[in-house]
PDB file of C-alpha atoms in Angstrom:
ATOM      1  CA  UNK A 975      28.796 112.432  46.018  1.00  0.00           C
ATOM      2  CA  UNK A 976      30.743 114.525  43.466  1.00  0.00           C
ATOM      3  CA  UNK A 977      29.655 118.176  43.651  1.00  0.00           C
ATOM      4  CA  UNK A 978      28.206 119.185  40.276  1.00  0.00           C
ATOM      5  CA  UNK A 979      29.696 122.703  40.545  1.00  0.00           C
ATOM      6  CA  UNK A 980      33.238 121.498  41.269  1.00  0.00           C
ATOM      7  CA  UNK A 981      34.617 121.540  37.730  1.00  0.00           C
ATOM      8  CA  UNK A 982      37.084 124.439  37.692  1.00  0.00           C
ATOM      9  CA  UNK A 983      37.559 127.203  40.267  1.00  0.00           C
ATOM     10  CA  UNK A 984      35.833 130.492  39.489  1.00  0.00           C
ATOM     11  CA  UNK A 985      38.146 133.018  37.877  1.00  0.00           C
ATOM     12  CA  UNK A 986      40.752 130.502  36.688  1.00  0.00           C
ATOM     13  CA  UNK A 987      42.056 131.787  33.350  1.00  0.00           C
ATOM     14  CA  UNK A 988      43.588 129.936  30.416  1.00  0.00           C
ATOM     15  CA  UNK A 989      47.098 131.084  31.366  1.00  0.00           C
ATOM     16  CA  UNK A 990      46.800 129.720  34.912  1.00  0.00           C
ATOM     17  CA  UNK A 991      45.348 126.451  33.624  1.00  0.00           C
ATOM     18  CA  UNK A 992      48.251 126.063  31.164  1.00  0.00           C
ATOM     19  CA  UNK A 993      50.774 126.732  33.945  1.00  0.00           C
ATOM     20  CA  UNK A 994      49.194 124.162  36.236  1.00  0.00           C
ATOM     21  CA  UNK A 995      49.149 121.565  33.423  1.00  0.00           C
ATOM     22  CA  UNK A 996      52.853 122.125  32.722  1.00  0.00           C
ATOM     23  CA  UNK A 997      53.690 121.840  36.426  1.00  0.00           C
ATOM     24  CA  UNK A 998      51.625 118.632  36.678  1.00  0.00           C
ATOM     25  CA  UNK A 999      53.728 117.058  33.913  1.00  0.00           C
ATOM     26  CA  UNK A1000      57.004 118.072  35.590  1.00  0.00           C
ATOM     27  CA  UNK A1001      55.725 116.861  38.963  1.00  0.00           C
ATOM     28  CA  UNK A1002      54.818 113.482  37.472  1.00  0.00           C
ATOM     29  CA  UNK A1003      58.348 113.100  36.084  1.00  0.00           C
ATOM     30  CA  UNK A1004      60.071 114.031  39.352  1.00  0.00           C
ATOM     31  CA  UNK A1005      57.712 111.885  41.402  1.00  0.00           C
ATOM     32  CA  UNK A1006      58.343 108.826  39.231  1.00  0.00           C
ATOM     33  CA  UNK A1007      62.127 109.119  39.561  1.00  0.00           C
ATOM     34  CA  UNK A1008      62.630 109.967  43.245  1.00  0.00           C
ATOM     35  CA  UNK A1009      59.359 111.266  44.657  1.00  0.00           C
ATOM     36  CA  UNK A1010      58.748 114.862  45.703  1.00  0.00           C
ATOM     37  CA  UNK A1011      56.462 115.899  42.840  1.00  0.00           C
ATOM     38  CA  UNK A1012      54.215 117.568  45.382  1.00  0.00           C
ATOM     39  CA  UNK A1013      56.950 120.167  45.891  1.00  0.00           C
ATOM     40  CA  UNK A1014      56.024 121.475  42.432  1.00  0.00           C
ATOM     41  CA  UNK A1015      52.352 120.673  42.097  1.00  0.00           C
ATOM     42  CA  UNK A1016      50.964 121.780  45.467  1.00  0.00           C
ATOM     43  CA  UNK A1017      52.472 125.305  45.401  1.00  0.00           C
ATOM     44  CA  UNK A1018      51.133 125.745  41.847  1.00  0.00           C
ATOM     45  CA  UNK A1019      47.635 124.799  43.019  1.00  0.00           C
ATOM     46  CA  UNK A1020      47.869 127.276  45.888  1.00  0.00           C
ATOM     47  CA  UNK A1021      48.258 130.028  43.268  1.00  0.00           C
ATOM     48  CA  UNK A1022      44.881 129.204  41.686  1.00  0.00           C
ATOM     49  CA  UNK A1023      42.345 131.958  42.490  1.00  0.00           C
ATOM     50  CA  UNK A1024      39.486 130.852  44.708  1.00  0.00           C
ATOM     51  CA  UNK A1025      41.051 127.513  45.670  1.00  0.00           C
ATOM     52  CA  UNK A1026      41.175 126.914  49.426  1.00  0.00           C
ATOM     53  CA  UNK A1027      44.313 125.214  50.852  1.00  0.00           C
ATOM     54  CA  UNK A1028      42.425 122.041  51.729  1.00  0.00           C
ATOM     55  CA  UNK A1029      41.018 121.928  48.180  1.00  0.00           C
ATOM     56  CA  UNK A1030      44.533 122.353  46.789  1.00  0.00           C
ATOM     57  CA  UNK A1031      45.787 119.465  48.943  1.00  0.00           C
ATOM     58  CA  UNK A1032      42.886 117.213  47.981  1.00  0.00           C
ATOM     59  CA  UNK A1033      43.093 118.050  44.257  1.00  0.00           C
ATOM     60  CA  UNK A1034      46.854 117.457  44.339  1.00  0.00           C
ATOM     61  CA  UNK A1035      46.195 113.960  45.720  1.00  0.00           C
ATOM     62  CA  UNK A1036      43.682 113.211  42.957  1.00  0.00           C
ATOM     63  CA  UNK A1037      46.110 114.250  40.219  1.00  0.00           C
ATOM     64  CA  UNK A1038      49.065 112.507  41.859  1.00  0.00           C
ATOM     65  CA  UNK A1039      47.346 109.152  42.236  1.00  0.00           C
ATOM     66  CA  UNK A1040      47.033 108.822  38.459  1.00  0.00           C
ATOM     67  CA  UNK A1041      50.690 109.644  37.863  1.00  0.00           C
ATOM     68  CA  UNK A1042      51.760 107.322  40.670  1.00  0.00           C
ATOM     69  CA  UNK A1043      49.635 104.499  39.289  1.00  0.00           C
ATOM     70  CA  UNK A1044      51.136 104.958  35.815  1.00  0.00           C
ATOM     71  CA  UNK A1045      54.694 104.939  37.163  1.00  0.00           C
ATOM     72  CA  UNK A1046      53.899 101.898  39.335  1.00  0.00           C
ATOM     73  CA  UNK A1047      52.624  99.885  36.371  1.00  0.00           C
ATOM     74  CA  UNK A1048      55.679 100.846  34.301  1.00  0.00           C
ATOM     75  CA  UNK A1049      58.086  99.795  37.057  1.00  0.00           C
ATOM     76  CA  UNK A1050      56.234  96.521  37.673  1.00  0.00           C
ATOM     77  CA  UNK A1051      56.305  95.629  33.990  1.00  0.00           C
ATOM     78  CA  UNK A1052      59.943  96.633  33.410  1.00  0.00           C
ATOM     79  CA  UNK A1053      61.886  95.636  36.535  1.00  0.00           C
ATOM     80  CA  UNK A1054      59.443  93.402  38.451  1.00  0.00           C
ATOM     81  CA  UNK A1055      59.985  94.603  42.056  1.00  0.00           C
ATOM     82  CA  UNK A1056      59.418  92.219  44.969  1.00  0.00           C
ATOM     83  CA  UNK A1057      55.686  92.596  45.605  1.00  0.00           C
ATOM     84  CA  UNK A1058      55.885  90.491  48.781  1.00  0.00           C
ATOM     85  CA  UNK A1059      57.315  93.572  50.471  1.00  0.00           C
ATOM     86  CA  UNK A1060      55.722  96.349  48.410  1.00  0.00           C
ATOM     87  CA  UNK A1061      52.055  95.309  48.723  1.00  0.00           C
ATOM     88  CA  UNK A1062      51.906  94.797  52.526  1.00  0.00           C
ATOM     89  CA  UNK A1063      53.887  98.013  52.981  1.00  0.00           C
ATOM     90  CA  UNK A1064      51.371  99.832  50.757  1.00  0.00           C
ATOM     91  CA  UNK A1065      48.449  98.385  52.716  1.00  0.00           C
ATOM     92  CA  UNK A1066      49.779  99.708  56.003  1.00  0.00           C
ATOM     93  CA  UNK A1067      50.595 103.027  54.330  1.00  0.00           C
ATOM     94  CA  UNK A1068      46.897 103.443  53.444  1.00  0.00           C
ATOM     95  CA  UNK A1069      45.969 103.272  57.133  1.00  0.00           C
ATOM     96  CA  UNK A1070      48.817 105.584  58.119  1.00  0.00           C
ATOM     97  CA  UNK A1071      47.855 108.182  55.511  1.00  0.00           C
ATOM     98  CA  UNK A1072      44.202 108.194  56.570  1.00  0.00           C
ATOM     99  CA  UNK A1073      45.290 108.683  60.180  1.00  0.00           C
ATOM    100  CA  UNK A1074      47.673 111.495  59.257  1.00  0.00           C
ATOM    101  CA  UNK A1075      44.960 113.320  57.306  1.00  0.00           C
ATOM    102  CA  UNK A1076      42.643 113.013  60.304  1.00  0.00           C
ATOM    103  CA  UNK A1077      45.304 114.369  62.699  1.00  0.00           C
ATOM    104  CA  UNK A1078      46.003 117.267  60.322  1.00  0.00           C
ATOM    105  CA  UNK A1079      42.482 118.536  60.997  1.00  0.00           C
ATOM    106  CA  UNK A1080      43.210 119.033  64.710  1.00  0.00           C
ATOM    107  CA  UNK A1081      46.999 119.411  65.037  1.00  0.00           C
ATOM    108  CA  UNK A1082      49.036 122.102  63.197  1.00  0.00           C
ATOM    109  CA  UNK A1083      51.567 120.558  60.762  1.00  0.00           C
ATOM    110  CA  UNK A1084      54.043 123.263  61.846  1.00  0.00           C
ATOM    111  CA  UNK A1085      54.721 121.212  64.992  1.00  0.00           C
ATOM    112  CA  UNK A1086      56.473 118.533  62.925  1.00  0.00           C
ATOM    113  CA  UNK A1087      58.341 120.597  60.323  1.00  0.00           C
ATOM    114  CA  UNK A1088      61.506 121.408  62.366  1.00  0.00           C
ATOM    115  CA  UNK A1089      61.993 117.713  63.163  1.00  0.00           C
ATOM    116  CA  UNK A1090      61.560 116.780  59.502  1.00  0.00           C
ATOM    117  CA  UNK A1091      64.115 119.388  58.350  1.00  0.00           C
ATOM    118  CA  UNK A1092      66.753 117.990  60.731  1.00  0.00           C
ATOM    119  CA  UNK A1093      66.000 114.425  59.627  1.00  0.00           C
ATOM    120  CA  UNK A1094      66.252 115.339  55.936  1.00  0.00           C
ATOM    121  CA  UNK A1095      69.511 117.197  56.406  1.00  0.00           C
ATOM    122  CA  UNK A1096      71.000 114.227  58.236  1.00  0.00           C
ATOM    123  CA  UNK A1097      69.907 111.831  55.499  1.00  0.00           C
ATOM    124  CA  UNK A1098      71.266 114.066  52.710  1.00  0.00           C
ATOM    125  CA  UNK A1099      74.687 114.224  54.361  1.00  0.00           C
ATOM    126  CA  UNK A1100      74.637 110.477  55.035  1.00  0.00           C
ATOM    127  CA  UNK A1101      73.843 109.604  51.403  1.00  0.00           C
ATOM    128  CA  UNK A1102      76.238 112.218  49.962  1.00  0.00           C
ATOM    129  CA  UNK A1103      79.277 110.939  51.887  1.00  0.00           C
ATOM    130  CA  UNK A1104      78.541 107.311  51.002  1.00  0.00           C
ATOM    131  CA  UNK A1105      78.613 107.176  47.181  1.00  0.00           C
ATOM    132  CA  UNK A1106      78.135 103.392  47.058  1.00  0.00           C
ATOM    133  CA  UNK A1107      74.992 103.490  49.172  1.00  0.00           C
ATOM    134  CA  UNK A1108      72.055 102.272  47.108  1.00  0.00           C
ATOM    135  CA  UNK A1109      74.251 101.200  44.211  1.00  0.00           C
ATOM    136  CA  UNK A1110      73.298  97.548  44.715  1.00  0.00           C
ATOM    137  CA  UNK A1111      70.710  95.677  46.754  1.00  0.00           C
ATOM    138  CA  UNK A1112      71.970  94.155  50.000  1.00  0.00           C
ATOM    139  CA  UNK A1113      68.908  93.290  52.038  1.00  0.00           C
ATOM    140  CA  UNK A1114      68.955  93.596  55.808  1.00  0.00           C
ATOM    141  CA  UNK A1115      67.031  91.483  58.341  1.00  0.00           C
ATOM    142  CA  UNK A1116      65.551  88.022  57.901  1.00  0.00           C
ATOM    143  CA  UNK A1117      62.341  87.650  55.909  1.00  0.00           C
ATOM    144  CA  UNK A1118      59.783  87.971  58.739  1.00  0.00           C
ATOM    145  CA  UNK A1119      61.519  90.872  60.442  1.00  0.00           C
ATOM    146  CA  UNK A1120      62.171  92.531  57.081  1.00  0.00           C
ATOM    147  CA  UNK A1121      58.432  92.539  56.355  1.00  0.00           C
ATOM    148  CA  UNK A1122      57.490  93.823  59.816  1.00  0.00           C
ATOM    149  CA  UNK A1123      59.937  96.723  59.530  1.00  0.00           C
ATOM    150  CA  UNK A1124      58.733  97.498  55.990  1.00  0.00           C
ATOM    151  CA  UNK A1125      55.105  97.668  57.179  1.00  0.00           C
ATOM    152  CA  UNK A1126      56.065  99.865  60.130  1.00  0.00           C
ATOM    153  CA  UNK A1127      57.822 102.232  57.748  1.00  0.00           C
ATOM    154  CA  UNK A1128      54.702 102.243  55.577  1.00  0.00           C
ATOM    155  CA  UNK A1129      52.550 103.351  58.521  1.00  0.00           C
ATOM    156  CA  UNK A1130      54.962 106.115  59.607  1.00  0.00           C
ATOM    157  CA  UNK A1131      55.563 107.556  56.135  1.00  0.00           C
ATOM    158  CA  UNK A1132      51.903 107.171  55.228  1.00  0.00           C
ATOM    159  CA  UNK A1133      51.045 109.183  58.342  1.00  0.00           C
ATOM    160  CA  UNK A1134      53.459 111.889  57.184  1.00  0.00           C
ATOM    161  CA  UNK A1135      51.828 111.956  53.738  1.00  0.00           C
ATOM    162  CA  UNK A1136      48.385 112.488  55.229  1.00  0.00           C
ATOM    163  CA  UNK A1137      49.661 115.136  57.644  1.00  0.00           C
ATOM    164  CA  UNK A1138      52.052 117.157  55.421  1.00  0.00           C
ATOM    165  CA  UNK A1139      52.662 115.446  52.081  1.00  0.00           C
ATOM    166  CA  UNK A1140      55.635 117.017  50.234  1.00  0.00           C
ATOM    167  CA  UNK A1141      58.494 114.586  49.678  1.00  0.00           C
ATOM    168  CA  UNK A1142      56.651 111.399  50.656  1.00  0.00           C
ATOM    169  CA  UNK A1143      58.158 109.413  47.783  1.00  0.00           C
ATOM    170  CA  UNK A1144      61.585 110.729  48.745  1.00  0.00           C
ATOM    171  CA  UNK A1145      61.119 109.590  52.342  1.00  0.00           C
ATOM    172  CA  UNK A1146      60.068 106.155  51.092  1.00  0.00           C
ATOM    173  CA  UNK A1147      63.248 105.855  49.024  1.00  0.00           C
ATOM    174  CA  UNK A1148      65.320 106.974  52.028  1.00  0.00           C
ATOM    175  CA  UNK A1149      63.768 104.218  54.134  1.00  0.00           C
ATOM    176  CA  UNK A1150      64.019 101.499  51.507  1.00  0.00           C
ATOM    177  CA  UNK A1151      67.686 102.256  50.766  1.00  0.00           C
ATOM    178  CA  UNK A1152      69.052 103.045  54.218  1.00  0.00           C
ATOM    179  CA  UNK A1153      66.919 100.821  56.453  1.00  0.00           C
ATOM    180  CA  UNK A1154      66.002  97.823  54.300  1.00  0.00           C
ATOM    181  CA  UNK A1155      69.013  97.769  51.962  1.00  0.00           C
ATOM    182  CA  UNK A1156      67.475  98.050  48.475  1.00  0.00           C
ATOM    183  CA  UNK A1157      69.264  99.836  45.634  1.00  0.00           C
ATOM    184  CA  UNK A1158      67.901 103.140  44.354  1.00  0.00           C
ATOM    185  CA  UNK A1159      66.184 101.581  41.341  1.00  0.00           C
ATOM    186  CA  UNK A1160      64.326  98.912  43.352  1.00  0.00           C
ATOM    187  CA  UNK A1161      63.499 101.548  45.971  1.00  0.00           C
ATOM    188  CA  UNK A1162      61.976 103.874  43.366  1.00  0.00           C
ATOM    189  CA  UNK A1163      59.771 101.073  42.080  1.00  0.00           C
ATOM    190  CA  UNK A1164      58.549 100.061  45.544  1.00  0.00           C
ATOM    191  CA  UNK A1165      58.141 103.684  46.603  1.00  0.00           C
ATOM    192  CA  UNK A1166      55.677 104.278  43.770  1.00  0.00           C
ATOM    193  CA  UNK A1167      53.537 101.310  44.807  1.00  0.00           C
ATOM    194  CA  UNK A1168      53.505 102.411  48.452  1.00  0.00           C
ATOM    195  CA  UNK A1169      52.899 106.055  47.475  1.00  0.00           C
ATOM    196  CA  UNK A1170      49.860 104.869  45.557  1.00  0.00           C
ATOM    197  CA  UNK A1171      48.558 103.527  48.859  1.00  0.00           C
ATOM    198  CA  UNK A1172      49.224 106.779  50.738  1.00  0.00           C
ATOM    199  CA  UNK A1173      47.334 108.748  48.086  1.00  0.00           C
ATOM    200  CA  UNK A1174      44.393 106.361  48.370  1.00  0.00           C
ATOM    201  CA  UNK A1175      44.330 106.752  52.143  1.00  0.00           C
ATOM    202  CA  UNK A1176      44.259 110.554  51.957  1.00  0.00           C
ATOM    203  CA  UNK A1177      41.574 110.572  49.240  1.00  0.00           C
ATOM    204  CA  UNK A1178      39.419 108.284  51.386  1.00  0.00           C
ATOM    205  CA  UNK A1179      39.121 111.262  53.735  1.00  0.00           C
ATOM    206  CA  UNK A1180      39.105 114.113  51.193  1.00  0.00           C
ATOM    207  CA  UNK A1181      36.508 112.771  48.725  1.00  0.00           C
ATOM    208  CA  UNK A1182      33.603 112.312  51.174  1.00  0.00           C
ATOM    209  CA  UNK A1183      34.208 115.816  52.549  1.00  0.00           C
ATOM    210  CA  UNK A1184      33.804 117.313  49.059  1.00  0.00           C
ATOM    211  CA  UNK A1185      37.209 119.002  48.940  1.00  0.00           C
ATOM    212  CA  UNK A1186      38.345 117.604  45.564  1.00  0.00           C
ATOM    213  CA  UNK A1187      37.954 119.942  42.572  1.00  0.00           C
ATOM    214  CA  UNK A1188      37.293 117.186  40.063  1.00  0.00           C
ATOM    215  CA  UNK A1189      37.575 118.992  36.741  1.00  0.00           C
ATOM    216  CA  UNK A1190      40.911 120.561  37.609  1.00  0.00           C
ATOM    217  CA  UNK A1191      42.246 117.417  39.288  1.00  0.00           C
ATOM    218  CA  UNK A1192      41.370 115.111  36.395  1.00  0.00           C
ATOM    219  CA  UNK A1193      42.791 117.565  33.837  1.00  0.00           C
ATOM    220  CA  UNK A1194      46.064 117.659  35.768  1.00  0.00           C
ATOM    221  CA  UNK A1195      45.972 113.871  36.091  1.00  0.00           C
ATOM    222  CA  UNK A1196      46.387 113.474  32.320  1.00  0.00           C
ATOM    223  CA  UNK A1197      49.634 115.471  32.390  1.00  0.00           C
ATOM    224  CA  UNK A1198      50.769 113.828  35.620  1.00  0.00           C
ATOM    225  CA  UNK A1199      50.333 110.407  34.011  1.00  0.00           C
ATOM    226  CA  UNK A1200      52.416 111.464  30.998  1.00  0.00           C
ATOM    227  CA  UNK A1201      55.158 112.766  33.283  1.00  0.00           C
ATOM    228  CA  UNK A1202      54.998 109.658  35.446  1.00  0.00           C
ATOM    229  CA  UNK A1203      55.394 107.368  32.447  1.00  0.00           C
ATOM    230  CA  UNK A1204      58.333 109.337  31.039  1.00  0.00           C
ATOM    231  CA  UNK A1205      59.980 109.628  34.469  1.00  0.00           C
ATOM    232  CA  UNK A1206      59.801 105.927  35.214  1.00  0.00           C
ATOM    233  CA  UNK A1207      61.179 105.074  31.758  1.00  0.00           C
ATOM    234  CA  UNK A1208      64.012 107.593  32.270  1.00  0.00           C
ATOM    235  CA  UNK A1209      64.925 106.131  35.672  1.00  0.00           C
ATOM    236  CA  UNK A1210      64.917 102.581  34.307  1.00  0.00           C
ATOM    237  CA  UNK A1211      67.112 103.586  31.367  1.00  0.00           C
ATOM    238  CA  UNK A1212      69.609 105.628  33.415  1.00  0.00           C
ATOM    239  CA  UNK A1213      69.930 103.306  36.427  1.00  0.00           C
ATOM    240  CA  UNK A1214      70.552 103.725  40.153  1.00  0.00           C
ATOM    241  CA  UNK A1215      73.368 106.277  39.750  1.00  0.00           C
ATOM    242  CA  UNK A1216      71.058 108.704  37.981  1.00  0.00           C
ATOM    243  CA  UNK A1217      68.310 108.165  40.556  1.00  0.00           C
ATOM    244  CA  UNK A1218      70.800 108.868  43.364  1.00  0.00           C
ATOM    245  CA  UNK A1219      71.815 112.239  41.856  1.00  0.00           C
ATOM    246  CA  UNK A1220      68.209 113.347  41.307  1.00  0.00           C
ATOM    247  CA  UNK A1221      67.403 112.094  44.812  1.00  0.00           C
ATOM    248  CA  UNK A1222      70.029 114.375  46.382  1.00  0.00           C
ATOM    249  CA  UNK A1223      68.784 117.355  44.357  1.00  0.00           C
ATOM    250  CA  UNK A1224      65.176 116.802  45.419  1.00  0.00           C
ATOM    251  CA  UNK A1225      66.167 116.310  49.069  1.00  0.00           C
ATOM    252  CA  UNK A1226      68.092 119.588  48.912  1.00  0.00           C
ATOM    253  CA  UNK A1227      65.053 121.412  47.543  1.00  0.00           C
ATOM    254  CA  UNK A1228      62.836 119.817  50.186  1.00  0.00           C
ATOM    255  CA  UNK A1229      65.213 120.958  52.946  1.00  0.00           C
ATOM    256  CA  UNK A1230      65.111 124.527  51.605  1.00  0.00           C
ATOM    257  CA  UNK A1231      61.307 124.477  51.270  1.00  0.00           C
ATOM    258  CA  UNK A1232      60.573 123.123  54.740  1.00  0.00           C
ATOM    259  CA  UNK A1233      63.393 125.193  56.257  1.00  0.00           C
ATOM    260  CA  UNK A1234      61.804 128.324  54.801  1.00  0.00           C
ATOM    261  CA  UNK A1235      58.430 127.271  56.201  1.00  0.00           C
ATOM    262  CA  UNK A1236      59.933 126.794  59.675  1.00  0.00           C
ATOM    263  CA  UNK A1237      61.572 130.239  59.489  1.00  0.00           C
ATOM    264  CA  UNK A1238      58.382 132.005  58.405  1.00  0.00           C
ATOM    265  CA  UNK A1239      56.033 130.139  60.760  1.00  0.00           C
ATOM    266  CA  UNK A1240      58.152 129.785  63.890  1.00  0.00           C
ATOM    267  CA  UNK A1241      61.096 132.204  63.927  1.00  0.00           C
ATOM    268  CA  UNK A1242      60.412 135.282  61.807  1.00  0.00           C
ATOM    269  CA  UNK A1243      57.126 135.892  63.577  1.00  0.00           C
ATOM    270  CA  UNK A1244      58.917 136.245  66.927  1.00  0.00           C
ATOM    271  CA  UNK A1245      61.479 138.780  65.736  1.00  0.00           C
TER     272      UNK A1245
END
């Protein structure tokens, strides 16, 4: 059931609403190109007066799913990614995301953040020193094994999305490029389809619990869709080289964000 009083948070002014709408558009653009739109959108939602963190996370998922769906349709129509890999991977990502959201209710996300920072830093260095990585598709593994590995990656990254969230699309591109051998353009297209699944999995938990602020989420969704459409068109027009550069920028920001979280939550408190 959709709560009738969950339209906009109490005390949310016009200025804050305008800021959140602008951020939703920018997040949709970034998410469509390389993922990581949650790095912009979730912190903006946490600034909204009267919005609890779990409501911010749930409302972010509602807005994001519309932008992700728009980008997915654009990619499918323009570059026709291999759905034989993308759809099963997305299906397993749904289950992983639901499980991650469930675990997040009993296990602090802070436990995983230091590991994720190290992994991201390693990936950023790996991609930066190999300029031809992701420039062209060179698939690894035979068909059956390729699909099994893709589905396993969907479960793991889906779990991360349900548990933490920021940078899920970026992690998907990392996996598709470095593990499976797709180029950055094909990886962006598949990542959007799989990310659609992870958003669905998380919402399957958040909607029944009444944590989605529907009026705010749907308003943001309009801007997120516009950003997602423009971002996917930009990526298609600019090619894999452009996606690679934006990818490295977003990974750098994600490292700084999660690194700051680790410092505040685990180190600074002990000094």
